[in-house]
Tab-separated table of C-alpha atoms in Angstrom:
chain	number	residue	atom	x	y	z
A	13	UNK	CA	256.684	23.494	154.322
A	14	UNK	CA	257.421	20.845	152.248
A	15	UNK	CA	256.781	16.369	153.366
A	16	UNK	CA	261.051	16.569	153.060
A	17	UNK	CA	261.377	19.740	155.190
A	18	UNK	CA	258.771	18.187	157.891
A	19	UNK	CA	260.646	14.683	157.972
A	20	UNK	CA	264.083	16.927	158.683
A	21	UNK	CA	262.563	19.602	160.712
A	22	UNK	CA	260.602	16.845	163.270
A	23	UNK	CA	264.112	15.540	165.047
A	24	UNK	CA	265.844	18.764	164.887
A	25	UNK	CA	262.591	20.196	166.970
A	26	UNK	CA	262.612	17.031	169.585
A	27	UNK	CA	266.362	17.761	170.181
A	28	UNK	CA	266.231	21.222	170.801
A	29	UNK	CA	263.146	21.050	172.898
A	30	UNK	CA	264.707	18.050	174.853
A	31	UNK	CA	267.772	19.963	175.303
A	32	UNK	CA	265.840	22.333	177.368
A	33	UNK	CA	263.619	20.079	179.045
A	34	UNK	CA	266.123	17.240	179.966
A	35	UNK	CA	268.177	19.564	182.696
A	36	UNK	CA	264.818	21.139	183.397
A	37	UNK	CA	263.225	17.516	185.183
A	38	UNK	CA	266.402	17.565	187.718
A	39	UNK	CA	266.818	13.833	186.715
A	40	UNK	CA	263.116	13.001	188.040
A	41	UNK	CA	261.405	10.355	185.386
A	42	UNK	CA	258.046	11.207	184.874
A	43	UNK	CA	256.238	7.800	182.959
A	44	UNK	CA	253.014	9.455	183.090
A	45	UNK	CA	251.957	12.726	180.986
A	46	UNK	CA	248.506	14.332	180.661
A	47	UNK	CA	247.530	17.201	177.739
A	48	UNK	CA	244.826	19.506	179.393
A	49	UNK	CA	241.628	20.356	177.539
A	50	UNK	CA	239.748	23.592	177.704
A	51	UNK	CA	239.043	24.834	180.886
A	52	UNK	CA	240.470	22.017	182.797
A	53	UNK	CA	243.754	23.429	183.633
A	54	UNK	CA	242.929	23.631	187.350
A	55	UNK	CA	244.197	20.455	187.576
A	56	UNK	CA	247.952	21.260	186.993
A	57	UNK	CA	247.404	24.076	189.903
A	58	UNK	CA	245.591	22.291	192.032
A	59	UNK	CA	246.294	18.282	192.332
A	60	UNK	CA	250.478	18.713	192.070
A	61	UNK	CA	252.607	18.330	194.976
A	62	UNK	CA	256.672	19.490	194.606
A	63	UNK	CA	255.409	21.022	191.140
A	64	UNK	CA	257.125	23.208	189.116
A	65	UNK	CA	256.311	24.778	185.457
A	66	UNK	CA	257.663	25.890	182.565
A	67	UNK	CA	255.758	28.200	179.979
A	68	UNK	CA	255.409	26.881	176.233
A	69	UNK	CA	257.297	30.436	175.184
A	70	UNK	CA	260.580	28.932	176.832
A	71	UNK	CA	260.569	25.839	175.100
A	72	UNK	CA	261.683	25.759	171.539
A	73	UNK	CA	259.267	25.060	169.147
A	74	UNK	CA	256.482	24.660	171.915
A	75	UNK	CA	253.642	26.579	170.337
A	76	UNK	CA	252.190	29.923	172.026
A	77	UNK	CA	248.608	29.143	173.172
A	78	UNK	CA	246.234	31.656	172.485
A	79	UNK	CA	243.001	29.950	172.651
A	80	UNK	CA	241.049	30.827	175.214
A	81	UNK	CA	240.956	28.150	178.616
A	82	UNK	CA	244.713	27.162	177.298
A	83	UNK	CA	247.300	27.914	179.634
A	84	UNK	CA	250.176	27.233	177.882
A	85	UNK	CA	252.696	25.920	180.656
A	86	UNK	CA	254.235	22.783	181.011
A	87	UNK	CA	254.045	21.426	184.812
A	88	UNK	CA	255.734	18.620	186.450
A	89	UNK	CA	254.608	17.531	189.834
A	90	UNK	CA	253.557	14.371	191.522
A	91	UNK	CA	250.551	12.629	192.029
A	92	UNK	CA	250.973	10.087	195.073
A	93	UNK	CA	254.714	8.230	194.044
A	94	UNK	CA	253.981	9.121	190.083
A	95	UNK	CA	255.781	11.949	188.730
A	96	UNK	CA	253.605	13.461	186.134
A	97	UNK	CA	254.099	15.798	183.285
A	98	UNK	CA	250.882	18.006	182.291
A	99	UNK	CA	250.400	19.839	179.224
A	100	UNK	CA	248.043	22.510	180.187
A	101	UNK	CA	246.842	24.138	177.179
A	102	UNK	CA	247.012	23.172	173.131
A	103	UNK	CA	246.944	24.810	170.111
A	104	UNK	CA	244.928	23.267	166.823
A	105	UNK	CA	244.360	23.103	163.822
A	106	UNK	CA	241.318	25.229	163.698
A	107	UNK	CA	244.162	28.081	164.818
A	108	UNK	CA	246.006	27.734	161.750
A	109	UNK	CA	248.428	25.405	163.176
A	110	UNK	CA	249.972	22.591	161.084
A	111	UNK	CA	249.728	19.093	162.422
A	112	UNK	CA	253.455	18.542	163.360
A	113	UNK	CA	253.386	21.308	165.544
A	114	UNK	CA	249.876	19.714	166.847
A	115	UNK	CA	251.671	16.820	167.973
A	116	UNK	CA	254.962	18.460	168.982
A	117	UNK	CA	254.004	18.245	172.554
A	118	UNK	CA	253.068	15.022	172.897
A	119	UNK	CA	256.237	13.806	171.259
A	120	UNK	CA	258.227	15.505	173.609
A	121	UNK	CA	256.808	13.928	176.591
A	122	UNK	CA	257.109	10.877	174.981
A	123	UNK	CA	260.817	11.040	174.220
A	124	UNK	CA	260.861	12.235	177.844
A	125	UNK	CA	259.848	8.826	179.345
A	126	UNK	CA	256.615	9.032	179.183
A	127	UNK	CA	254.944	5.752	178.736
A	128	UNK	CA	251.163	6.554	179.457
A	129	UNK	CA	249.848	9.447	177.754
A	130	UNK	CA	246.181	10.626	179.254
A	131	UNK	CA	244.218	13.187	176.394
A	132	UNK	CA	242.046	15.213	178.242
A	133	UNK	CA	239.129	17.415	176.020
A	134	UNK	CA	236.088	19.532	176.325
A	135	UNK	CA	233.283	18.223	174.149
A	136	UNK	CA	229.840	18.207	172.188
A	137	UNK	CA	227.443	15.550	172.968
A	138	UNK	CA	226.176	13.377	169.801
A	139	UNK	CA	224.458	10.885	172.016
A	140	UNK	CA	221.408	12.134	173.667
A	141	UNK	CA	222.384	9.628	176.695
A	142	UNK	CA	225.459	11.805	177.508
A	143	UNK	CA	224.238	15.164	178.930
A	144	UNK	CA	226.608	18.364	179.675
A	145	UNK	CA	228.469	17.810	182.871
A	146	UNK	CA	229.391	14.621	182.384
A	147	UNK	CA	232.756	12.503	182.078
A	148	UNK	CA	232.852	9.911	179.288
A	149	UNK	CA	236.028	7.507	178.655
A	150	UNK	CA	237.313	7.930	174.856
A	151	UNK	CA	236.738	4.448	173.640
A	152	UNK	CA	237.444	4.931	170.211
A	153	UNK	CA	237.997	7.989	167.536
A	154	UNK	CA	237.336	9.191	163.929
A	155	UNK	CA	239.713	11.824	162.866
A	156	UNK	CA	238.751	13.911	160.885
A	157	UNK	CA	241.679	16.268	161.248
A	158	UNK	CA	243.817	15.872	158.826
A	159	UNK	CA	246.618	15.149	157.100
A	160	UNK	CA	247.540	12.176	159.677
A	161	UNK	CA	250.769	13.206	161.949
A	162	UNK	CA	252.529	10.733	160.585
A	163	UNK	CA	251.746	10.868	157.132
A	164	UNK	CA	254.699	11.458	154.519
A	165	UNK	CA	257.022	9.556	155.690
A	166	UNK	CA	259.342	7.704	158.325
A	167	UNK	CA	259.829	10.412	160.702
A	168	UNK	CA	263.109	10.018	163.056
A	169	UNK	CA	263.699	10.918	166.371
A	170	UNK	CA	266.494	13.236	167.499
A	171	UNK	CA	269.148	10.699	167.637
A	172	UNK	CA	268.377	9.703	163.792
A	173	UNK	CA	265.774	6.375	164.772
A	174	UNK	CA	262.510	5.909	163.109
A	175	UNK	CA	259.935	7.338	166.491
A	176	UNK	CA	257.289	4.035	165.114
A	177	UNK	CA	256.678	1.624	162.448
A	178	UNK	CA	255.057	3.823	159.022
A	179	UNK	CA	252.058	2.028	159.344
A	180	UNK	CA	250.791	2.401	162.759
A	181	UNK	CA	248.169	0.151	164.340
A	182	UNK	CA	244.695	2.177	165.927
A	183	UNK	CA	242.775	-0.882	166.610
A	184	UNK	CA	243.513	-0.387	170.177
A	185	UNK	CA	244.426	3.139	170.209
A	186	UNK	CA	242.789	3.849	173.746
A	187	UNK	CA	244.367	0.982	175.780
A	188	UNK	CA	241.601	-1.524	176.602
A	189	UNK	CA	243.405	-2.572	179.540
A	190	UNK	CA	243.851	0.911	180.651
A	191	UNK	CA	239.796	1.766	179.946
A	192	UNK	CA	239.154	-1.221	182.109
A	193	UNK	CA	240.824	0.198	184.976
A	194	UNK	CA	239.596	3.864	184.871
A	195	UNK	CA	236.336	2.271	185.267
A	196	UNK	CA	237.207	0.411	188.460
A	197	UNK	CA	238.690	3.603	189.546
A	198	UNK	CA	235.948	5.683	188.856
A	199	UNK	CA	233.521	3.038	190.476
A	200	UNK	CA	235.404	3.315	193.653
A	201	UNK	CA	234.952	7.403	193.619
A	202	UNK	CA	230.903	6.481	193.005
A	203	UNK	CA	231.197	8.222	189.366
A	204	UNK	CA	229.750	6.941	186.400
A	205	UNK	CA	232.029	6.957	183.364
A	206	UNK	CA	230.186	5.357	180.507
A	207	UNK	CA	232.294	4.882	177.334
A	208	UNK	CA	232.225	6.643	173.711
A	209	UNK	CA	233.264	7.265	170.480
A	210	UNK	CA	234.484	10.790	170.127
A	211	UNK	CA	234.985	12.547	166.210
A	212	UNK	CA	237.997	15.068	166.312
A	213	UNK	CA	236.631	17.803	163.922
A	214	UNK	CA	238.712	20.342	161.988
A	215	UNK	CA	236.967	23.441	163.598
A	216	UNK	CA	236.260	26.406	164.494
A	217	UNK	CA	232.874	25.986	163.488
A	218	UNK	CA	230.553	24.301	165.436
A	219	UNK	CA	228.622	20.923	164.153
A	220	UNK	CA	225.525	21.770	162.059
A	221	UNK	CA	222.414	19.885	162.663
A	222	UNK	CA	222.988	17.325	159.540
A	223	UNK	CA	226.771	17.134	160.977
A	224	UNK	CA	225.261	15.949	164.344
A	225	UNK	CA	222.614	13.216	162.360
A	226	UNK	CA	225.442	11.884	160.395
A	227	UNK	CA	228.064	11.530	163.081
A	228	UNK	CA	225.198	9.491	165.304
A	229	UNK	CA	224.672	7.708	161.972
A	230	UNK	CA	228.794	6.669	162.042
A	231	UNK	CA	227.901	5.766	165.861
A	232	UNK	CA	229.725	8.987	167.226
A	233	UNK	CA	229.021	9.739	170.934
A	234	UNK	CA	231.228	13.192	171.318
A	235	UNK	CA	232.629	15.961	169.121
A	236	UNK	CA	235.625	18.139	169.981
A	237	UNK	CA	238.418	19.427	167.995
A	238	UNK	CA	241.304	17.792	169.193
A	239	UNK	CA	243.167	14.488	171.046
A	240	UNK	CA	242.933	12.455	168.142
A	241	UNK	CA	246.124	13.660	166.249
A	242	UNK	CA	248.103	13.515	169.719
A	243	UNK	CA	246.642	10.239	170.804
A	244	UNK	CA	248.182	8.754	166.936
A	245	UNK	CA	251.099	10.444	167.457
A	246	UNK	CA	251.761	9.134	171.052
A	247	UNK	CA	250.534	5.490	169.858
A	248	UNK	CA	253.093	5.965	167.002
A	249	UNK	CA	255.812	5.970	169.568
A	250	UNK	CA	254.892	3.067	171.581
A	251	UNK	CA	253.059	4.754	174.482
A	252	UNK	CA	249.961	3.702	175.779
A	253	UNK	CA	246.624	6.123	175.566
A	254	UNK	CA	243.766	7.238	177.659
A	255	UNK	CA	241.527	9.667	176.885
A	256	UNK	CA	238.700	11.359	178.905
A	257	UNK	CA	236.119	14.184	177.588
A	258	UNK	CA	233.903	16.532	179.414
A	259	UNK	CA	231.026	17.249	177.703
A	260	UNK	CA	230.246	21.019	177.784
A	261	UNK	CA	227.204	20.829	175.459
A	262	UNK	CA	224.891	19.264	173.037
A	263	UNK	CA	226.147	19.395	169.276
A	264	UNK	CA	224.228	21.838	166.946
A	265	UNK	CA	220.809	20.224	165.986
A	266	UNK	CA	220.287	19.313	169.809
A	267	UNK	CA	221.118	22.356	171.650
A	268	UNK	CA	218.408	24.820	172.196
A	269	UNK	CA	220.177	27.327	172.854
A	270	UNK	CA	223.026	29.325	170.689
A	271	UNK	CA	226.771	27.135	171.520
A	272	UNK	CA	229.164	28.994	172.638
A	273	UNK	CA	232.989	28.944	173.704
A	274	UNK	CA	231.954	30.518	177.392
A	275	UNK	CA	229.158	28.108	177.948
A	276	UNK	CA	232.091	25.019	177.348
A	277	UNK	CA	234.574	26.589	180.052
A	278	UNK	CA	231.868	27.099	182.641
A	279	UNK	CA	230.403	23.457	182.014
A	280	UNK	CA	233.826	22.374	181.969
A	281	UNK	CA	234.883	24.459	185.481
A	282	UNK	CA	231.636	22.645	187.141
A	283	UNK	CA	232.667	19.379	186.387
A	284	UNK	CA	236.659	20.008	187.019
A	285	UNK	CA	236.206	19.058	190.928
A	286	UNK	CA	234.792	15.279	189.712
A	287	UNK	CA	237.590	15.381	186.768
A	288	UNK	CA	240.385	15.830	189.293
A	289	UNK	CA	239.241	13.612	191.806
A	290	UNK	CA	239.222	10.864	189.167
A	291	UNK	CA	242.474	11.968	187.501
A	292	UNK	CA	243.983	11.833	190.553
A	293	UNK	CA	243.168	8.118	191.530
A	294	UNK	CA	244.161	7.238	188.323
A	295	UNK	CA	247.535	8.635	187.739
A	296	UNK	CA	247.987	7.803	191.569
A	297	UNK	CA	247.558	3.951	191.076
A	298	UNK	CA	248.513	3.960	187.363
A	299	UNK	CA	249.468	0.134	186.359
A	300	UNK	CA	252.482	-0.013	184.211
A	301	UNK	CA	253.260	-2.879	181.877
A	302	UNK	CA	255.746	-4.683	183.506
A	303	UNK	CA	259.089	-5.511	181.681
A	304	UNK	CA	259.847	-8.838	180.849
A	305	UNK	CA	262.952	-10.694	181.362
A	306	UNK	CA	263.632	-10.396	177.492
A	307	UNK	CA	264.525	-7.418	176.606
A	308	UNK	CA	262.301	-5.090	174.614
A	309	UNK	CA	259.431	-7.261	175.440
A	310	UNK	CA	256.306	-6.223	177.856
A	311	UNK	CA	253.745	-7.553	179.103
């Protein structure tokens, strides 16, 4: 498909998914939304009070899921007084998906209410600090997945607006302000949550050796294959991002044993009860920006 067909095609999606999903939330406003990484869809099932879900299939131009550990089910429920909306499951681009259908998702919630998006991922471990089992705080990204959502053009929304300004800031991509209270929350739970760098990789393959030296070279702590092209495209639209990955392994060059897809959902399912006891105080006592007296301004 064509850059024209793509700028076209992006509102006409967001409307007809929104026209599905707008009766579907029963006039509850969810401000908070959460994509699931592999294996950590538990959380939708288990931390969710007056839930309900929707599968991908039933939402237009929601992608089928058919990696493994991806649920594909949309879920709103609440966590303490926050009404949350939780992506469980993704597709990539490793999948043969293009990027606008990446990001598809995450725009919806976004044109939903959402104002604070939280990426969730299962990852490799560049840093030989950050062993498998362990919950690190996205600080920063590379991306290597390309093209850029929101290359080609000004993309509008589904009423005709530009969804962000062409040339979209990253310098504070994962919300310092929001990184600064994970950590107090995860301090309070007695976890450690240390902060990294994580490289979104194009996939399937897994990192080679030299991969692994030259990403700790560009001061890379984690390697997945996804968040970053959601966490742009939510930025984009004026949300605020957090981002939290499991690591499920060492990259290639440090593992000693053969990686493997199984060995990152069973790291990932022993780690789940710490990841939803942290998601959970987060979302719970999620600080919003407050509105100012002017309008369109925050603070």
């Amino acid at each position: 498909m064509s850059k024209g067909k793509d700028l076209d095609q992006v509102g006409t999606s967001l409307a007809q998914s929104l026209g599905i999903l707008k009766p579907w939330l029963r006039e509850r406003e969810p401000k908070i939304g959460i994509i699931l990484g592999s294996g950590l869809g538990e959380f939708a099932k288990k931390s969710l009070a007056d839930s309900r879900r929707i599968d991908y299939i039933d939402i237009p131009h929601f992608p089928e899921c058919k990696a493994d550990g991806h649920a594909g089910q949309l879920w709103l429920g609440q966590v303490g007084l926050n009404d949350v909306l939780v992506l469980s499951g993704r597709v990539h681009a490793h999948e043969g998906h293009r990027i606008q259908t990446i990001v598809h998702p995450a725009r919806v919630l976004v044109r939903l209410g959402v104002k604070i998006l939280i990426v969730t991922n299962a990852a490799g471990s560049v840093n030989l600090n950050y062993e498998p089992g362990r919950l690190v705080l996205m600080r920063d990204h590379i991306n290597f997945i390309q093209p850029d959502p929101i290359q080609g053009g000004q993309f509008m929304d589904e009423n005709g607006d530009p969804l962000g300004e062409h040339h979209t800031d990253l310098s504070d991509v994962y919300s310092a302000r929001l990184r600064e209270y994970a950590q107090r929350q995860a301090s309070a739970l007695g976890l450690q949550l240390p902060m990294g760098v994580y490289a979104a990789m194009p996939g399937p393959s897994y990192e080679t050796p030299s991969e692994t030296r030259r990403l700790q070279g560009m001061g890379v702590d984690l390697a997945g294959m996804s968040s970053a092209p959601e966490a742009i495209a939510a930025v984009h639209m004026g949300a605020e991002v957090m981002g939290f990955s499991c690591v499920t392994n060492w990259t290639g060059g440090i593992a000693k044993e053969k990686l493997s897809h199984l060995e990152v959902k069973e790291v990932a399912a022993q780690v789940s009860f710490d990841f939803m006891r942290l998601v959970t105080s987060v979302i719970q006592d999620m600080p919003f920006k407050k509105e100012r007296a002017v309008a369109g301004q925050v603070t």
